[in-house]
Amino acid sequence: MKEDWRPSERILHIEKSAIHEMTRLSKEIDDVAFLSWAKPTADTPEHIKKGAIDAIQKGKVGGYSENAGLLDLRKEISKKMKRDNNIAAAPSQLIVTIGAVEGLSAALMAVIDPGDEVILPSPTYSTHIRQVLLASGKPVLVPTIEEEEFNVDIDGIKDAITPKTKAIMYCSPSNPTGTVFLENTLRKVADIALENDLMVITDEAYEYFTYDGRKHFSIGSIPEMKTQTVSCFTFTKSYAMTGWRIGYVHADEALIPQITKAHIPFAICTPVVSQYAALAALQSSQECIAEFRNHYLSARDLMCKRLDNLRSVFAYQKPRGSYLMFPKILLKEGQDSTTFCKRLLKDAKVSTTPGIAFGPTGEGHLRLSFCVPEDMIHKAFDRMERYFN
Ligand SMILES: Cc1ncc(COP(=O)(O)O)c(C=O)c1O
């Protein structure tokens, strides 16, 4: 390779992930208390594994499926979306994807041209920022209102719109803040999209994990938004299926062939064995979702209680959804969240994620995950109490 060889500009715009850097550093230290995992720690339920094993034994998984995914699976997703998202999604309006992330990437590829702007209420899931950059778009980070539980700033979104704006992209419930954008807020977002002819791309990965009476609302259920929404979902969180890499996208029939054009060169189809596992997940009892939710809720309450003992160090907004929260660091050294988190790891053996990983609006914060066993929360907070007091 020549010395002056350069990777693409597109790739050069993408910074190394602070999350992966923290994971790498955490592995170098013994006996770390992890509050940095954003993945379900439970294993996939047995009946889902059995669905996959049966399909393997019956010789069903050796070939490709339809690019959009098995028809039987899309029919089951249709039923689920009617029941839980209030969206009438015909199987022809669905593509089964490699997790939510492939669906989001394919959607962006189909929606934006190079240089187009995508508005992201921020802090937000850092992958979204990278996905926009990979599609050669420009992420426009609009700060959320921290004092209002990191709610969407409707006026901020309006002010950020330019002739180049093509889409609004958000996740609710949110990674990293745990915010649930409520129906009345999302109706205002829809009004903005309709007035300005923008697409809305949603990441509804944590749809089932909401607390304190907050309800998940799918913006795609607003009839006027039918042609202007791409809704992305996943089995990862709901069924503890992180490694199976399976999710799905719903969009208007006119958009599906365009998104499929992006899906095929990246994936051809989603691994068929995972599609059979997902089919088993949808066709069986949904009890596991309730069990995960109950665990996250009690873990959230425990984490908030333990944070209350560190009032001079952290100020937090109570997360109403997902299994993540985003306290502000009150100490002066917290203004550089990367150094703060690295020090916390090295000196107190507690692994967290620096807020800057979620965009500049996340600086001065850190992300904590309560998707961990309760004794892990105690271990981490016992150590932090000793370290800070
Ligand atoms: C908001 C959000 N979207 C998507 C994902 C990943 O989803 P999937 O595994 O379905 O690609 C995550 C994982 O942490 C997430 O937090």
mmCIF file with all atom_site columns, N, CA and C in Angstrom, residues 186-187 189-194 198-201 218-230 252:
data_model
loop_
_atom_site.group_PDB
_atom_site.id
_atom_site.type_symbol
_atom_site.label_atom_id
_atom_site.label_alt_id
_atom_site.label_comp_id
_atom_site.label_asym_id
_atom_site.label_entity_id
_atom_site.label_seq_id
_atom_site.pdbx_PDB_ins_code
_atom_site.Cartn_x
_atom_site.Cartn_y
_atom_site.Cartn_z
_atom_site.occupancy
_atom_site.B_iso_or_equiv
_atom_site.pdbx_formal_charge
_atom_site.auth_seq_id
_atom_site.auth_comp_id
_atom_site.auth_asym_id
_atom_site.auth_atom_id
_atom_site.pdbx_PDB_model_num
ATOM 1  N N  . LEU A 1 186 ? -44.531 13.409 20.461 1.00 0.00 ? 186 LEU A N  1
ATOM 2  C CA . LEU A 1 186 ? -44.281 12.815 19.141 1.00 0.00 ? 186 LEU A CA 1
ATOM 3  C C  . LEU A 1 186 ? -45.291 13.315 18.110 1.00 0.00 ? 186 LEU A C  1
ATOM 4  N N  . ARG A 1 187 ? -46.485 13.678 18.573 1.00 0.00 ? 187 ARG A N  1
ATOM 5  C CA . ARG A 1 187 ? -47.449 14.276 17.615 1.00 0.00 ? 187 ARG A CA 1
ATOM 6  C C  . ARG A 1 187 ? -46.923 15.630 17.128 1.00 0.00 ? 187 ARG A C  1
ATOM 7  N N  . VAL A 1 189 ? -43.707 16.357 16.871 1.00 0.00 ? 189 VAL A N  1
ATOM 8  C CA . VAL A 1 189 ? -42.624 15.998 15.931 1.00 0.00 ? 189 VAL A CA 1
ATOM 9  C C  . VAL A 1 189 ? -43.236 15.642 14.575 1.00 0.00 ? 189 VAL A C  1
ATOM 10 N N  . ALA A 1 190 ? -44.341 14.902 14.608 1.00 0.00 ? 190 ALA A N  1
ATOM 11 C CA . ALA A 1 190 ? -45.014 14.517 13.355 1.00 0.00 ? 190 ALA A CA 1
ATOM 12 C C  . ALA A 1 190 ? -45.485 15.760 12.603 1.00 0.00 ? 190 ALA A C  1
ATOM 13 N N  . ASP A 1 191 ? -46.047 16.723 13.349 1.00 0.00 ? 191 ASP A N  1
ATOM 14 C CA . ASP A 1 191 ? -46.504 17.961 12.684 1.00 0.00 ? 191 ASP A CA 1
ATOM 15 C C  . ASP A 1 191 ? -45.349 18.647 11.970 1.00 0.00 ? 191 ASP A C  1
ATOM 16 N N  . ILE A 1 192 ? -44.195 18.693 12.640 1.00 0.00 ? 192 ILE A N  1
ATOM 17 C CA . ILE A 1 192 ? -43.021 19.329 12.019 1.00 0.00 ? 192 ILE A CA 1
ATOM 18 C C  . ILE A 1 192 ? -42.636 18.564 10.744 1.00 0.00 ? 192 ILE A C  1
ATOM 19 N N  . ALA A 1 193 ? -42.642 17.236 10.845 1.00 0.00 ? 193 ALA A N  1
ATOM 20 C CA . ALA A 1 193 ? -42.256 16.417 9.683  1.00 0.00 ? 193 ALA A CA 1
ATOM 21 C C  . ALA A 1 193 ? -43.229 16.648 8.526  1.00 0.00 ? 193 ALA A C  1
ATOM 22 N N  . LEU A 1 194 ? -44.511 16.721 8.859  1.00 0.00 ? 194 LEU A N  1
ATOM 23 C CA . LEU A 1 194 ? -45.516 16.886 7.798  1.00 0.00 ? 194 LEU A CA 1
ATOM 24 C C  . LEU A 1 194 ? -45.402 18.273 7.157  1.00 0.00 ? 194 LEU A C  1
ATOM 25 N N  . LEU A 1 198 ? -40.491 16.014 5.855  1.00 0.00 ? 198 LEU A N  1
ATOM 26 C CA . LEU A 1 198 ? -39.321 15.260 6.338  1.00 0.00 ? 198 LEU A CA 1
ATOM 27 C C  . LEU A 1 198 ? -39.714 13.816 6.630  1.00 0.00 ? 198 LEU A C  1
ATOM 28 N N  . MET A 1 199 ? -38.766 12.913 6.475  1.00 0.00 ? 199 MET A N  1
ATOM 29 C CA . MET A 1 199 ? -38.988 11.534 6.919  1.00 0.00 ? 199 MET A CA 1
ATOM 30 C C  . MET A 1 199 ? -38.689 11.460 8.416  1.00 0.00 ? 199 MET A C  1
ATOM 31 N N  . VAL A 1 200 ? -39.353 10.552 9.101  1.00 0.00 ? 200 VAL A N  1
ATOM 32 C CA . VAL A 1 200 ? -38.992 10.271 10.490 1.00 0.00 ? 200 VAL A CA 1
ATOM 33 C C  . VAL A 1 200 ? -38.519 8.817  10.544 1.00 0.00 ? 200 VAL A C  1
ATOM 34 N N  . ILE A 1 201 ? -37.327 8.638  11.087 1.00 0.00 ? 201 ILE A N  1
ATOM 35 C CA . ILE A 1 201 ? -36.776 7.280  11.218 1.00 0.00 ? 201 ILE A CA 1
ATOM 36 C C  . ILE A 1 201 ? -36.697 6.977  12.716 1.00 0.00 ? 201 ILE A C  1
ATOM 37 N N  . SER A 1 218 ? -45.759 4.708  19.000 1.00 0.00 ? 218 SER A N  1
ATOM 38 C CA . SER A 1 218 ? -45.093 4.599  17.693 1.00 0.00 ? 218 SER A CA 1
ATOM 39 C C  . SER A 1 218 ? -45.623 5.705  16.794 1.00 0.00 ? 218 SER A C  1
ATOM 40 N N  . ILE A 1 219 ? -44.745 6.578  16.348 1.00 0.00 ? 219 ILE A N  1
ATOM 41 C CA . ILE A 1 219 ? -45.162 7.710  15.514 1.00 0.00 ? 219 ILE A CA 1
ATOM 42 C C  . ILE A 1 219 ? -45.753 7.204  14.186 1.00 0.00 ? 219 ILE A C  1
ATOM 43 N N  . GLY A 1 220 ? -45.326 6.001  13.771 1.00 0.00 ? 220 GLY A N  1
ATOM 44 C CA . GLY A 1 220 ? -45.847 5.405  12.539 1.00 0.00 ? 220 GLY A CA 1
ATOM 45 C C  . GLY A 1 220 ? -47.321 5.037  12.632 1.00 0.00 ? 220 GLY A C  1
ATOM 46 N N  . SER A 1 221 ? -47.885 5.112  13.843 1.00 0.00 ? 221 SER A N  1
ATOM 47 C CA . SER A 1 221 ? -49.314 4.786  13.984 1.00 0.00 ? 221 SER A CA 1
ATOM 48 C C  . SER A 1 221 ? -50.193 5.994  13.641 1.00 0.00 ? 221 SER A C  1
ATOM 49 N N  . ILE A 1 222 ? -49.597 7.162  13.447 1.00 0.00 ? 222 ILE A N  1
ATOM 50 C CA . ILE A 1 222 ? -50.389 8.347  13.049 1.00 0.00 ? 222 ILE A CA 1
ATOM 51 C C  . ILE A 1 222 ? -50.678 8.218  11.551 1.00 0.00 ? 222 ILE A C  1
ATOM 52 N N  . PRO A 1 223 ? -51.952 8.124  11.164 1.00 0.00 ? 223 PRO A N  1
ATOM 53 C CA . PRO A 1 223 ? -52.262 7.816  9.761  1.00 0.00 ? 223 PRO A CA 1
ATOM 54 C C  . PRO A 1 223 ? -51.559 8.747  8.766  1.00 0.00 ? 223 PRO A C  1
ATOM 55 N N  . GLU A 1 224 ? -51.479 10.049 9.090  1.00 0.00 ? 224 GLU A N  1
ATOM 56 C CA . GLU A 1 224 ? -50.859 11.005 8.144  1.00 0.00 ? 224 GLU A CA 1
ATOM 57 C C  . GLU A 1 224 ? -49.364 10.726 7.966  1.00 0.00 ? 224 GLU A C  1
ATOM 58 N N  . MET A 1 225 ? -48.773 10.013 8.931  1.00 0.00 ? 225 MET A N  1
ATOM 59 C CA . MET A 1 225 ? -47.323 9.764  8.869  1.00 0.00 ? 225 MET A CA 1
ATOM 60 C C  . MET A 1 225 ? -46.976 8.485  8.099  1.00 0.00 ? 225 MET A C  1
ATOM 61 N N  . LYS A 1 226 ? -48.010 7.817  7.592  1.00 0.00 ? 226 LYS A N  1
ATOM 62 C CA . LYS A 1 226 ? -47.806 6.503  6.972  1.00 0.00 ? 226 LYS A CA 1
ATOM 63 C C  . LYS A 1 226 ? -46.695 6.508  5.906  1.00 0.00 ? 226 LYS A C  1
ATOM 64 N N  . THR A 1 227 ? -46.689 7.528  5.058  1.00 0.00 ? 227 THR A N  1
ATOM 65 C CA . THR A 1 227 ? -45.696 7.525  3.977  1.00 0.00 ? 227 THR A CA 1
ATOM 66 C C  . THR A 1 227 ? -44.393 8.209  4.392  1.00 0.00 ? 227 THR A C  1
ATOM 67 N N  . GLN A 1 228 ? -44.366 8.741  5.615  1.00 0.00 ? 228 GLN A N  1
ATOM 68 C CA . GLN A 1 228 ? -43.177 9.506  6.010  1.00 0.00 ? 228 GLN A CA 1
ATOM 69 C C  . GLN A 1 228 ? -42.438 8.925  7.209  1.00 0.00 ? 228 GLN A C  1
ATOM 70 N N  . THR A 1 229 ? -42.753 7.669  7.527  1.00 0.00 ? 229 THR A N  1
ATOM 71 C CA . THR A 1 229 ? -42.073 7.064  8.685  1.00 0.00 ? 229 THR A CA 1
ATOM 72 C C  . THR A 1 229 ? -41.408 5.754  8.293  1.00 0.00 ? 229 THR A C  1
ATOM 73 N N  . VAL A 1 230 ? -40.189 5.566  8.786  1.00 0.00 ? 230 VAL A N  1
ATOM 74 C CA . VAL A 1 230 ? -39.574 4.234  8.750  1.00 0.00 ? 230 VAL A CA 1
ATOM 75 C C  . VAL A 1 230 ? -39.374 3.849  10.215 1.00 0.00 ? 230 VAL A C  1
ATOM 76 N N  . ASP A 1 252 ? -43.729 2.430  4.402  1.00 0.00 ? 252 ASP A N  1
ATOM 77 C CA . ASP A 1 252 ? -44.772 2.416  3.383  1.00 0.00 ? 252 ASP A CA 1
ATOM 78 C C  . ASP A 1 252 ? -44.344 1.516  2.206  1.00 0.00 ? 252 ASP A C  1
#
